[in-house]
Structures are given as structure tokens and as C-alpha cells.
PDB file of C-alpha atoms in Angstrom:
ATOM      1  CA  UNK A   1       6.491  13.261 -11.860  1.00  0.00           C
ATOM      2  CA  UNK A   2       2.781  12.553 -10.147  1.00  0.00           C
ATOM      3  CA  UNK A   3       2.748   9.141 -12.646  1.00  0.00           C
ATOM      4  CA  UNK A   4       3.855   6.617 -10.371  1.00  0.00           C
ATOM      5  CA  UNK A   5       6.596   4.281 -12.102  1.00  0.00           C
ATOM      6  CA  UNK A   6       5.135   1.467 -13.564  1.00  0.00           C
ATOM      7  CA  UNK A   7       7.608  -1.034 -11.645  1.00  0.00           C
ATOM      8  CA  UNK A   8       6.521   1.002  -8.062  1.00  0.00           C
ATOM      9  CA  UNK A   9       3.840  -1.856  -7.344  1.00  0.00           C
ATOM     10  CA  UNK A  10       3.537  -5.245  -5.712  1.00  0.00           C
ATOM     11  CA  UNK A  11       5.861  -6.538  -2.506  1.00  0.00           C
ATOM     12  CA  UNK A  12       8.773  -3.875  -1.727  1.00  0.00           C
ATOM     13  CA  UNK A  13      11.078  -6.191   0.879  1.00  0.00           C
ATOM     14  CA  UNK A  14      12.321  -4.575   3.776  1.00  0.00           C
ATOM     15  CA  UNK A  15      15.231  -6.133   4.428  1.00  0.00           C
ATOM     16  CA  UNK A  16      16.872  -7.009   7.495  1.00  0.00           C
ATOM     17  CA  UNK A  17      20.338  -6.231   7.799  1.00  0.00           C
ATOM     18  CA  UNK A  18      22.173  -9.783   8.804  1.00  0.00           C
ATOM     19  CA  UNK A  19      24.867  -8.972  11.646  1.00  0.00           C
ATOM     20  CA  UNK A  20      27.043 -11.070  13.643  1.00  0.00           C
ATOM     21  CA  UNK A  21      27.638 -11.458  17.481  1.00  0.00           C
ATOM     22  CA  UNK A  22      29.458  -8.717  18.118  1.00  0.00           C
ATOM     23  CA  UNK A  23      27.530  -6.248  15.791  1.00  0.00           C
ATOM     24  CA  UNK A  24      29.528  -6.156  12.675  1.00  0.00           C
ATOM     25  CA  UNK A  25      27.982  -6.672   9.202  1.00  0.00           C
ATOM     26  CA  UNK A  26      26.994  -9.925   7.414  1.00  0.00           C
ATOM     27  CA  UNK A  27      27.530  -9.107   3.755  1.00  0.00           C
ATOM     28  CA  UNK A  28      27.572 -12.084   3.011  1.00  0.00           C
ATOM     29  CA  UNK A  29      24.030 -13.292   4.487  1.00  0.00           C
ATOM     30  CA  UNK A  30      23.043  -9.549   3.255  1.00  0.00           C
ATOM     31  CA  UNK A  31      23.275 -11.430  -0.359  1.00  0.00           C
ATOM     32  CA  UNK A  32      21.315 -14.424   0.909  1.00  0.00           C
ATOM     33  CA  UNK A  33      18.673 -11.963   2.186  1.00  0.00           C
ATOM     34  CA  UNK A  34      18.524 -10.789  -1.182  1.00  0.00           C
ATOM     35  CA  UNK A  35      18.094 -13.953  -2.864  1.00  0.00           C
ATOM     36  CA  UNK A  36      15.255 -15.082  -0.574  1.00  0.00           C
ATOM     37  CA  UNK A  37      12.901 -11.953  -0.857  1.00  0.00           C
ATOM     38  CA  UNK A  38      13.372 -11.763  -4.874  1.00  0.00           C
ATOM     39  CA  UNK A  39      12.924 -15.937  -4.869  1.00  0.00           C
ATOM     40  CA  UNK A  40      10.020 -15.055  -2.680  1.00  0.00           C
ATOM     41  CA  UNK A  41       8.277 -12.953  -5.614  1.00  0.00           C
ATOM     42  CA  UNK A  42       9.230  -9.421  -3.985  1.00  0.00           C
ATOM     43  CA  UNK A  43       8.730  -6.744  -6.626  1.00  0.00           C
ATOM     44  CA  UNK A  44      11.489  -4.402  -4.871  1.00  0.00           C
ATOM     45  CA  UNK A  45      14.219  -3.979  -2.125  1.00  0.00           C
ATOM     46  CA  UNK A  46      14.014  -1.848   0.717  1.00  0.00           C
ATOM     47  CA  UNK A  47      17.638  -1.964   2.425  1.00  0.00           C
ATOM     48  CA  UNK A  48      18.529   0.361   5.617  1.00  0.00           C
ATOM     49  CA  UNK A  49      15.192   1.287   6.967  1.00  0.00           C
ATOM     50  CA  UNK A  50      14.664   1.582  10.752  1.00  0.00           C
ATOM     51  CA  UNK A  51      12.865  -2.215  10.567  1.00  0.00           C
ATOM     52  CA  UNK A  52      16.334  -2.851   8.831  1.00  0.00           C
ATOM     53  CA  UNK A  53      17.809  -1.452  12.195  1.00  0.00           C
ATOM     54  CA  UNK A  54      19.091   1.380   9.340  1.00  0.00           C
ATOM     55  CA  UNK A  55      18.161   3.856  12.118  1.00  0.00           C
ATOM     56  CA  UNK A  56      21.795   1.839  14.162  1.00  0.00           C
ATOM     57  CA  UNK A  57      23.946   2.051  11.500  1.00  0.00           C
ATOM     58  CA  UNK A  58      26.917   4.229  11.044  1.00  0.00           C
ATOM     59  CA  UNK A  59      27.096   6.077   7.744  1.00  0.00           C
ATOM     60  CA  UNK A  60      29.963   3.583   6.656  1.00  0.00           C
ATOM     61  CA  UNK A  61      28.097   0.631   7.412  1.00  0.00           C
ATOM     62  CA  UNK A  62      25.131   2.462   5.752  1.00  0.00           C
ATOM     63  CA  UNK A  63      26.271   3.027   2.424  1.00  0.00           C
ATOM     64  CA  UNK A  64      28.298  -0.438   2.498  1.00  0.00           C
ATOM     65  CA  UNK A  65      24.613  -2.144   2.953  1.00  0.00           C
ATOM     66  CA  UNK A  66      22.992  -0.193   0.356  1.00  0.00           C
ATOM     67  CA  UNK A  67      25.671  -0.784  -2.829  1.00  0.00           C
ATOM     68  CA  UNK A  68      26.065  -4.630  -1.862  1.00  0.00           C
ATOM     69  CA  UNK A  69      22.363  -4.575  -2.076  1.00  0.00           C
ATOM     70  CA  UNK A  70      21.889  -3.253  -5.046  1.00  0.00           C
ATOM     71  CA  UNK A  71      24.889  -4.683  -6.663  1.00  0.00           C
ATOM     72  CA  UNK A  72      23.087  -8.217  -5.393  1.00  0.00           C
ATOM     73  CA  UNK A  73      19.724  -7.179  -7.158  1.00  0.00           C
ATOM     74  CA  UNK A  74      21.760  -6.731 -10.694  1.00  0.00           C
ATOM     75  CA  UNK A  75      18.773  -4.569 -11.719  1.00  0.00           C
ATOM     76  CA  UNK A  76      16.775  -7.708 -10.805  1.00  0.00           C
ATOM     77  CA  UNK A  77      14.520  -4.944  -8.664  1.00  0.00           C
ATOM     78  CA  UNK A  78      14.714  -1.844  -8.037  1.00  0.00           C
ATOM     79  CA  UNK A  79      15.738  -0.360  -4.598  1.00  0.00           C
ATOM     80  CA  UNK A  80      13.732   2.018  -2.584  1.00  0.00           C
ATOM     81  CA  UNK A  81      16.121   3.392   0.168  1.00  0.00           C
ATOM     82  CA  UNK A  82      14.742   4.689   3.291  1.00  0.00           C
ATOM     83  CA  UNK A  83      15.349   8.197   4.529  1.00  0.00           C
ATOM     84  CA  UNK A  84      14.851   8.047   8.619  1.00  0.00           C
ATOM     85  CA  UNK A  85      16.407  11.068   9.611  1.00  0.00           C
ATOM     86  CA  UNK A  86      14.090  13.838  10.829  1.00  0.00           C
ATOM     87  CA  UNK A  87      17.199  16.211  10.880  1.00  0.00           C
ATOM     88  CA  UNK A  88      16.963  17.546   7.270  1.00  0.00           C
ATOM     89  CA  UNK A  89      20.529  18.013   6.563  1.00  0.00           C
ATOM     90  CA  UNK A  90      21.019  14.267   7.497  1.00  0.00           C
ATOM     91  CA  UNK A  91      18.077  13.196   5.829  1.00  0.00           C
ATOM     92  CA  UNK A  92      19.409  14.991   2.286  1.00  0.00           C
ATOM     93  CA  UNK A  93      22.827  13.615   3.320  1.00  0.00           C
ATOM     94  CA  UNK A  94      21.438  10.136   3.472  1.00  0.00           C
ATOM     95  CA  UNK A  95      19.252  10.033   0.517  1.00  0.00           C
ATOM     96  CA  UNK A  96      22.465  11.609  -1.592  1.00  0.00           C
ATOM     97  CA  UNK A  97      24.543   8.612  -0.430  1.00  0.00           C
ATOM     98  CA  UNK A  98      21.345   6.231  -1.897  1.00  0.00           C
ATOM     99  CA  UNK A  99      21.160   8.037  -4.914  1.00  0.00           C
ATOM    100  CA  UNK A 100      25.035   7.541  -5.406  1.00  0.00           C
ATOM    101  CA  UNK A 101      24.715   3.445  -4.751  1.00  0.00           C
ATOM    102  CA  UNK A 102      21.781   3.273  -7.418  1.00  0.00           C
ATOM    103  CA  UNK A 103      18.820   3.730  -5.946  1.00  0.00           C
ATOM    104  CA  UNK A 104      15.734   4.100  -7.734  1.00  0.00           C
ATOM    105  CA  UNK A 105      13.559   5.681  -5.185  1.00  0.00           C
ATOM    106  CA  UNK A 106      12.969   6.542  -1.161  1.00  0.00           C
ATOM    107  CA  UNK A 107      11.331   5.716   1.487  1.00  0.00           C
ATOM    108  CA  UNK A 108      10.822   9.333   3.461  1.00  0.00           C
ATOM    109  CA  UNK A 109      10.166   9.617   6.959  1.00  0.00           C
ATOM    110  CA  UNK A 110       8.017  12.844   7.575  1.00  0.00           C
ATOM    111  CA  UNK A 111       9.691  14.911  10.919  1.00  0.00           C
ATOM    112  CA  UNK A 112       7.897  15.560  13.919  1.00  0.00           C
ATOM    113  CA  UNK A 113       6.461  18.592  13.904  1.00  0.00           C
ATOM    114  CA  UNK A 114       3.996  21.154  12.189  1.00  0.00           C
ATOM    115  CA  UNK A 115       2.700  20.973   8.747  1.00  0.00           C
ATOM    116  CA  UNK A 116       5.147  23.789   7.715  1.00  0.00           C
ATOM    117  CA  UNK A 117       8.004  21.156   9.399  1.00  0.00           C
ATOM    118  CA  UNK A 118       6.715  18.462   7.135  1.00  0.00           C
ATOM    119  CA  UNK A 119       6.388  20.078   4.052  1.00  0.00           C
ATOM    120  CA  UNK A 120       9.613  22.401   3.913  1.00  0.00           C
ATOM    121  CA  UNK A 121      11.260  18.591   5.167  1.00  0.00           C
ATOM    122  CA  UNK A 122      10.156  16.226   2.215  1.00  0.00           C
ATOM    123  CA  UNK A 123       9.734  19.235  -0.046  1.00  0.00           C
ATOM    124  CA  UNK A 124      13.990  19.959   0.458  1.00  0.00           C
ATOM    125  CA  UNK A 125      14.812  16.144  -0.165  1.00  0.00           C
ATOM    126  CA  UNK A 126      12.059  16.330  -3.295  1.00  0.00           C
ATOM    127  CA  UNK A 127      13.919  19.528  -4.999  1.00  0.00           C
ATOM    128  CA  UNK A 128      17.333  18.005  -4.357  1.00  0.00           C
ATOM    129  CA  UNK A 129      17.063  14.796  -5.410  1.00  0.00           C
ATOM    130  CA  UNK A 130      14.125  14.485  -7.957  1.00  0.00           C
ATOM    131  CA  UNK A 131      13.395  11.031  -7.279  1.00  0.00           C
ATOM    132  CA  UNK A 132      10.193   8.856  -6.461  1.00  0.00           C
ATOM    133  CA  UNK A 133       9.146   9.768  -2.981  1.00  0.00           C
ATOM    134  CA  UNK A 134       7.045   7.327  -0.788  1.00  0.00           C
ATOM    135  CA  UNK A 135       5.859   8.692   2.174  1.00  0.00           C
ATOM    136  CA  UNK A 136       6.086   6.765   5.526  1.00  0.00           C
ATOM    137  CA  UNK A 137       2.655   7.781   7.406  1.00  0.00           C
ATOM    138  CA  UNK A 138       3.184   6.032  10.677  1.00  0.00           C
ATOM    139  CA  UNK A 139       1.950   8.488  13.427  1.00  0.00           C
ATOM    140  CA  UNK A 140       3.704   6.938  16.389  1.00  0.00           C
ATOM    141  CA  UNK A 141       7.166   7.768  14.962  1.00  0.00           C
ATOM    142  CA  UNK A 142       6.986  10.424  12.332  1.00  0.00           C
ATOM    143  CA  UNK A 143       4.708  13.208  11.605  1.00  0.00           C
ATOM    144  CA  UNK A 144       1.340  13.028  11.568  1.00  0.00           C
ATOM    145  CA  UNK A 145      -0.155  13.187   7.703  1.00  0.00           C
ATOM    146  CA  UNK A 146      -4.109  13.661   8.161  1.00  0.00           C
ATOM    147  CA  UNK A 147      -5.810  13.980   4.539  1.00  0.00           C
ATOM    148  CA  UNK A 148      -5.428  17.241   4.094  1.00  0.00           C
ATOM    149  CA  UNK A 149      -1.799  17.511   4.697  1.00  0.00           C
ATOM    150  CA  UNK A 150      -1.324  14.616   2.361  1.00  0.00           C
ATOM    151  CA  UNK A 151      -3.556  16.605  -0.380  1.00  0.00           C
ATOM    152  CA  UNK A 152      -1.123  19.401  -0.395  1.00  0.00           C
ATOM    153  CA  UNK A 153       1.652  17.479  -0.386  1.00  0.00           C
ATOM    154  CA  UNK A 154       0.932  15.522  -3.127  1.00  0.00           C
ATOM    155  CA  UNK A 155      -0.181  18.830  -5.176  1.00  0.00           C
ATOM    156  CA  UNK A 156       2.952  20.325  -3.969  1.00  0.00           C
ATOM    157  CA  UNK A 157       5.770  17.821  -4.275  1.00  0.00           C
ATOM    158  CA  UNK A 158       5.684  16.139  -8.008  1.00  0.00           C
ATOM    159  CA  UNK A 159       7.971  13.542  -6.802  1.00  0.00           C
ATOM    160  CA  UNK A 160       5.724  11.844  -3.694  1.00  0.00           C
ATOM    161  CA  UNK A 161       4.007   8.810  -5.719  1.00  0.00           C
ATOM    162  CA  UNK A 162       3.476   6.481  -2.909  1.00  0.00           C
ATOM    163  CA  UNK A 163       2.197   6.611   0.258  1.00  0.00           C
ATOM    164  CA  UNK A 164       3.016   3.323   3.168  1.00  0.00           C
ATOM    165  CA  UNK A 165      -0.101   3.576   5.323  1.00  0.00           C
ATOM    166  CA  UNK A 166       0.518   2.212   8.648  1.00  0.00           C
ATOM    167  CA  UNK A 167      -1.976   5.023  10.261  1.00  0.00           C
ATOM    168  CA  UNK A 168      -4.212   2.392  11.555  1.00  0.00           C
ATOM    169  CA  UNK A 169      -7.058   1.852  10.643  1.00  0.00           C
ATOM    170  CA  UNK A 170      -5.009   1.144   7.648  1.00  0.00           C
ATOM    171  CA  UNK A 171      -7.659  -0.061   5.124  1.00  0.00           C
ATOM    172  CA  UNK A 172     -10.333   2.962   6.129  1.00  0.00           C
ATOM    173  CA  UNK A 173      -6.976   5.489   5.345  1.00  0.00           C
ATOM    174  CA  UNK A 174      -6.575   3.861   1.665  1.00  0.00           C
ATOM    175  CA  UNK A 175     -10.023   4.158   0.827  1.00  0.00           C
ATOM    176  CA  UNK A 176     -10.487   8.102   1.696  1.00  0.00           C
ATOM    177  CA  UNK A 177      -7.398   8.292   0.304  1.00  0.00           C
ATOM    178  CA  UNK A 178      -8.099   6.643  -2.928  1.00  0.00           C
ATOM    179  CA  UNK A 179     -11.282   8.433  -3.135  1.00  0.00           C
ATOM    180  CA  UNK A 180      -9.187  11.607  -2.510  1.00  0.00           C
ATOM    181  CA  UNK A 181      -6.371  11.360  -4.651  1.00  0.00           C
ATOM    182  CA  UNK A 182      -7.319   9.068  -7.557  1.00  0.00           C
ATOM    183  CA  UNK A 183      -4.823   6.808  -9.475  1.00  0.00           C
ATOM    184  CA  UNK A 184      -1.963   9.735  -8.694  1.00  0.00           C
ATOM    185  CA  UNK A 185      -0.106   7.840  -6.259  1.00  0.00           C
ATOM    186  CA  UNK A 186       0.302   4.322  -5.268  1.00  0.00           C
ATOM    187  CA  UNK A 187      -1.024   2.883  -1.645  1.00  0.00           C
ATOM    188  CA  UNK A 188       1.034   0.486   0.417  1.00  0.00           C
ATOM    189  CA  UNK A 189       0.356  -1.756   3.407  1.00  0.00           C
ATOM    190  CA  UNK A 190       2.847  -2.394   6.031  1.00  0.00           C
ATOM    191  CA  UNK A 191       2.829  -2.889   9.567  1.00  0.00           C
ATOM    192  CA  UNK A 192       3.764  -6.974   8.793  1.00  0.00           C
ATOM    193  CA  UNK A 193       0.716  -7.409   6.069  1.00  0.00           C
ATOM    194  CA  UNK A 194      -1.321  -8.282   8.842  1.00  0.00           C
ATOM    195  CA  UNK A 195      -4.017  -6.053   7.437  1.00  0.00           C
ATOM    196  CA  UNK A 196      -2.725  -7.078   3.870  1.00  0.00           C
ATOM    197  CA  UNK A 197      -6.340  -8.529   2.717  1.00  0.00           C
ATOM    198  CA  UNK A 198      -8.496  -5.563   4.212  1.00  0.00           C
ATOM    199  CA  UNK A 199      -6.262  -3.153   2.685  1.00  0.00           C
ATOM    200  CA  UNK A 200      -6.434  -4.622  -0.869  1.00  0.00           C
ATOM    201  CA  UNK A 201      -9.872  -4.450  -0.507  1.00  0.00           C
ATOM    202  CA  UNK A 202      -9.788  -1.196  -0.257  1.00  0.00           C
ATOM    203  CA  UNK A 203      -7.264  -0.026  -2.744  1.00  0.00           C
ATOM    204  CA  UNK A 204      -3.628  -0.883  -1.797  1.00  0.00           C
ATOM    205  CA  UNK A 205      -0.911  -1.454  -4.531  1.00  0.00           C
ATOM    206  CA  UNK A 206       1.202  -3.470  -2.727  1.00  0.00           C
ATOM    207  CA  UNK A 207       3.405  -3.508   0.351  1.00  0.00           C
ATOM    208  CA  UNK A 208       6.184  -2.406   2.296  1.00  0.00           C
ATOM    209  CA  UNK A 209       7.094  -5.156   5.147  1.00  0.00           C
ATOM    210  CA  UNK A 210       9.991  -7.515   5.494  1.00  0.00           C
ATOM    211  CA  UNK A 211       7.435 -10.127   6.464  1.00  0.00           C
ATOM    212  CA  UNK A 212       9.689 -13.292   6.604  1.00  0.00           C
ATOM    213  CA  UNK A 213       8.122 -15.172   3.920  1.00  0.00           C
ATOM    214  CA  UNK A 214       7.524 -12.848   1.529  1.00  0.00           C
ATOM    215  CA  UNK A 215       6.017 -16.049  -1.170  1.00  0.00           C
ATOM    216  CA  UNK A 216       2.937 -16.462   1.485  1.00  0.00           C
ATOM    217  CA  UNK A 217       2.481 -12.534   1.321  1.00  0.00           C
ATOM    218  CA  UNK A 218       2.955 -12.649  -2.813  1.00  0.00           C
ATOM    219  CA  UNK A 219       0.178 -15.876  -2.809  1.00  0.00           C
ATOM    220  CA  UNK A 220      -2.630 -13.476  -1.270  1.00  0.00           C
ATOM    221  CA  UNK A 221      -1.994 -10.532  -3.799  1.00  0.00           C
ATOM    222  CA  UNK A 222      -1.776 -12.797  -6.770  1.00  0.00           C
ATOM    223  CA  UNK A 223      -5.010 -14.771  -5.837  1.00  0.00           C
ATOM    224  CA  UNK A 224      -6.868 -11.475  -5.355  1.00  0.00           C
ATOM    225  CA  UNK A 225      -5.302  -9.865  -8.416  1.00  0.00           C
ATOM    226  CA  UNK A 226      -6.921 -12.784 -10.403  1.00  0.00           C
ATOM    227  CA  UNK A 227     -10.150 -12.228  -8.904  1.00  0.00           C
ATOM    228  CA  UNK A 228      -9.613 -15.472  -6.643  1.00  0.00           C
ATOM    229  CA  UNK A 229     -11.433 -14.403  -3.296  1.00  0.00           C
ATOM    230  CA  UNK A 230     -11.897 -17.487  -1.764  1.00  0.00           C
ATOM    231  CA  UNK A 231      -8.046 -18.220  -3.044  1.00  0.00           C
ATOM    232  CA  UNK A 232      -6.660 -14.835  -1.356  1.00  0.00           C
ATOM    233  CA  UNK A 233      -8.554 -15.771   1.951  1.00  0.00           C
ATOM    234  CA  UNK A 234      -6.865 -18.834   2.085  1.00  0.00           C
ATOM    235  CA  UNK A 235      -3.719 -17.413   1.386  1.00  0.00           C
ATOM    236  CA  UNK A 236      -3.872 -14.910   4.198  1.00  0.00           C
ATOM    237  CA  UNK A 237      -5.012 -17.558   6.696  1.00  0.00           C
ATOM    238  CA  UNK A 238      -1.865 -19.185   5.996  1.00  0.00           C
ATOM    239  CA  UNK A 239       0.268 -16.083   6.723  1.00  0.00           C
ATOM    240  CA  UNK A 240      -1.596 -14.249   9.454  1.00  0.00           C
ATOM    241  CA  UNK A 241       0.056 -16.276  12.301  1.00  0.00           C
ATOM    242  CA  UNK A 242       3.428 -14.847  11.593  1.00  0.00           C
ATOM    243  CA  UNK A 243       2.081 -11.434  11.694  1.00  0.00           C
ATOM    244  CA  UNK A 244      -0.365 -11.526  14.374  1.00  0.00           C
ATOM    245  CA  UNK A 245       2.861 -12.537  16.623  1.00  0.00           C
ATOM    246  CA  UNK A 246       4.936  -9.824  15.337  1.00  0.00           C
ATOM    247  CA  UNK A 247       1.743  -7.645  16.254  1.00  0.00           C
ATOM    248  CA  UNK A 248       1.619  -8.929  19.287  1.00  0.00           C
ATOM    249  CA  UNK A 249       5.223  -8.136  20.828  1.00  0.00           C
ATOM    250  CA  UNK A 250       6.487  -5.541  18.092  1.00  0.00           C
ATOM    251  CA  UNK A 251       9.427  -4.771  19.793  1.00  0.00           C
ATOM    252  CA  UNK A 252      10.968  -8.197  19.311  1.00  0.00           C
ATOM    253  CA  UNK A 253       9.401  -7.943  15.876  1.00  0.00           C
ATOM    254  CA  UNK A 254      13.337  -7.614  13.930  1.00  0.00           C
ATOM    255  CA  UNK A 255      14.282 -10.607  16.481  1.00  0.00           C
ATOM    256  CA  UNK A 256      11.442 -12.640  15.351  1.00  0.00           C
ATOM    257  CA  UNK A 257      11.897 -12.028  11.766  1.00  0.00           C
ATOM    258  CA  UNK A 258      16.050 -12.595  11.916  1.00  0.00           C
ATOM    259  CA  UNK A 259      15.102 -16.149  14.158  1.00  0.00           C
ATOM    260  CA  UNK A 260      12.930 -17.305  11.443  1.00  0.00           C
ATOM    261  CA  UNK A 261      15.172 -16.640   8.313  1.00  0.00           C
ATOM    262  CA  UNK A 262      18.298 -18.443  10.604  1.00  0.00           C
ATOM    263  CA  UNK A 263      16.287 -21.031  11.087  1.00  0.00           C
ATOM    264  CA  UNK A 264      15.192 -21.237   7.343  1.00  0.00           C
ATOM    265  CA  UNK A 265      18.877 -21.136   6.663  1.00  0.00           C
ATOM    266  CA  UNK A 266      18.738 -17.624   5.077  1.00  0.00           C
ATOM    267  CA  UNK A 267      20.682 -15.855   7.907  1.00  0.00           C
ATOM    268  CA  UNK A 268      23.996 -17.423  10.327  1.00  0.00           C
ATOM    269  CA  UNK A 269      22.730 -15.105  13.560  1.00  0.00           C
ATOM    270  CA  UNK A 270      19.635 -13.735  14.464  1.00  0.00           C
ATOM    271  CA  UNK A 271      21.601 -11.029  16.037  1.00  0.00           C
ATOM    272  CA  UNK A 272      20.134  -7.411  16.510  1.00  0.00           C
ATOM    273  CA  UNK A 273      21.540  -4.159  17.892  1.00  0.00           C
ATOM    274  CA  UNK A 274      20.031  -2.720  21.158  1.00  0.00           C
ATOM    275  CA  UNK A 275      17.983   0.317  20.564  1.00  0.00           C
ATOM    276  CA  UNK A 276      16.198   2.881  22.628  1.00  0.00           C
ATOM    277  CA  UNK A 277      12.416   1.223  23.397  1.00  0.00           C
ATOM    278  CA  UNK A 278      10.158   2.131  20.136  1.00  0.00           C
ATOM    279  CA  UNK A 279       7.862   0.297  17.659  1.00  0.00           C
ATOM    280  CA  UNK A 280       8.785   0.115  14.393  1.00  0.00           C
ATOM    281  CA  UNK A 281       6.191  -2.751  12.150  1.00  0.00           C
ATOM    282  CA  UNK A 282       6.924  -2.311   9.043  1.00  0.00           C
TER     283      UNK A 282
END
């Protein structure tokens, strides 16, 4: 693989997973979710990820989220799926069920552990599935991915074309990176886009964040994509006060997205299941 596809660019939503009091599934506001990231100018759908409390569901509720999602995108987007599990029996067991509901690629979640861990890890869910592979390199809750771990597993593992850099500092990461790897893979910010300006500065393709209003986010890409500094500065003014609270408290960061799309009128409940304490920006 090692050409990125050409559609694996621009604002990949994360998408919050719309639940009721009580816990159960909103399908329904799952569908209005939809419609407000893609309205938004989001490039791609990222259902079931941990910031999509993915992590809390059962594998029921799992697969029911992913086929409503993309049976709401209608080929609209594609889907990137993400792949949490640091077990790797689970992990191939959950990227199966994504590539079953019509997903076009996944969002991998290196283990804990050594660089063998990693790379016999993503290298079993690359040979089984032969799909595009973005890597999640977020130290505090995955394995760690210094340069030269990512070098051989990009030489190694065909299908890894994208890399979500939320190793912080996030911008200095793309650049060696870039410098490293070339045009081979695609860079992604996350972590909220709070960073988004630095790290299109220094290379970054797009993002991967379910920041809440994903048109402010799409406004500072397009203004720096047509050479529109001043424009792009602006633009990320405008949307850095959402981000820098998420920053600030990130473990209320799913709460604070899900109160701000009820109150928009996108979701009925800003409801979210408990979870063990751990920080997951995305």
C-alpha cells in the first residue's frame, strides 16, 4: 500500500456516540451527529473510538454504532474505525467486525509494551485485514512510537499510511517526521486541534478530533491551504477557546463536547458513561 488514499486527508470526525439517561444508545441522534460533522466540512467519520466512549461499549452496541454510521454517511465519507484494544485477539476481532460494516480504514491503538509488542500487534491486524492503518501515537495511553520505531514500522507494515500525532510537542513530531518519512504517509493533529495551526505549519494533513464545531476547524485549514495566513490565524482565534477548555479539564472533555452539540440541538442528552480516570483528547 505505502500510497496513502487520496480521500485519507482533511478533518476525520470523531464522533461521539449520543446515549440516553440510562446508558442505552441514541441511534437516532447518532444520525444527527452524522449530519453535523459532514455539514461541518469533515472529510471522514471516525465512529467508536475511546473519545467516542468506544472503549464502554459492548460488542453489540459496537457494531450497531458502526453500520448505522456508515449506512448514515451513504458513501458521503469514508469511515475510519478505531481499533482500542491492546489485547490482539480483540483488537483483530474488532477491526473484523469494522471491516464487515464497511469500513474503509482504522484507527490502531499501538499496545503497551516493547517494540517487539508493538510491531507483532499492528503487524497481525495489518496481515489480516489489509486495510489503511493510522497509527494512534499518544504516549500516555498506548505505546510509545519514538522515530525509529515508527521508521520500521512504516518500512515493515505496507498498510500504516497515517500517523495521529498527539505525542506532544505535536508540531516538532510532524516535522522530524516529515523530514523522516517523506510524502509516504499522511500526518494528523488531534488532541482537540488546539495545536491545529502549529501543526500545519509544520506538515500535518489534516485531523483526527471530534472538536464540536468541526466548520471553525475546516475555516483554518482552508484559509491556510489557500495560502491565507493572516485568514487561518483568524480562523484559529475563533476556535481556540473551545479547545483550550477541553485542554484544560480533559477528563470532562466527552461531557463538554456532548453539552455543546445538545445545546446546538445536535444531541437530546449530553449523557456519558462512567469510566476508570484517564485522558483521552482526541
Amino acid at each position: 500500500m505505502h500510497t496513502p488514499p487520496d480521500w485519507l486527508q482533511g478533518l476525520f470526525a470523531v464522533l461521539p456516540t449520543p446515549m440516553v439517561s440510562g446508558g442505552g444508545l441514541d441511534l437516532d441522534g447518532l444520525d444527527r451527529v452524522v449530519e453535523h460533522y459532514l455539514d461541518g466540512g469533515a472529510a471522514g467519520l471516525v465512529p467508536a473510538s475511546i473519545a467516542g466512549e468506544g472503549d464502554l461499549l459492548d460488542d453489540a452496541e459496537r457494531r450497531a454504532v458502526i453500520q448505522r454510521v456508515v449506512r448514515r454517511a451513504a458513501g458521503r465519507a469514508p469511515v475510519a474505525v478505531g481499533v482500542p484494544d491492546e489485547r490482539t485477539d480483540r483488537a483483530l476481532a474488532q477491526a473484523r467486525v469494522a471491516a464487515g460494516c464497511g469500513a474503509g480504514a482504522l484507527l490502531v491503538k499501538p499496545p503497551r509494551g516493547d517494540a517487539q509488542q508493538i510491531l507483532a500487534h499492528v503487524g497481525a491486524i495489518a496481515l489480516a485485514m489489509r486495510m489503511p492503518i493510522v497509527l494512534l501515537d499518544h504516549p500516555k495511553f498506548g505505546g510509545r512510537l519514538p522515530l525509529s520505531l515508527l521508521q520500521v514500522l512504516v518500512d515493515g507494515v505496507p498498510e500504516i499510511v497515517g500517523i495521529k500525532v498527539e505525542d506532544e510537542p505535536t508540531a516538532d513530531k510532524m516535522a522530524r517526521l516529515r523530514t523522516l518519512l517523506g510524502p509516504r504517509l499522511r500526518l494528523f493533529g488531534g488532541l482537540g486541534g488546539v495545536h491545529c495551526l502549529h501543526e500545519l505549519e509544520h506538515g500535518a494533513d489534516g485531523f483526527f478530533t471530534g472538536y464540536p464545531h468541526p466548520r471553525a476547524l475546516v475555516d483554518v485549514m482552508d484559509c491556510w491551504r489557500r495560502g491565507e495566513r493572516a485568514a487561518a490565524a483568524a480562523a484559529n482565534a475563533r476556535m481556540l477557546p473551545v479547545a483550550l477548555r477541553e485542554q484544560a479539564d480533559p477528563d470532562t472533555m466527552i461531557l463538554q463536547r456532548k453539552t455543546l452539540l445538545r445545546d446546538a440541538g445536535v444531541l437530546r442528552e449530553a449523557v456519558v458513561r462512567p469510566r476508570p480516570p484517564a485522558r483521552w483528547p482526541a
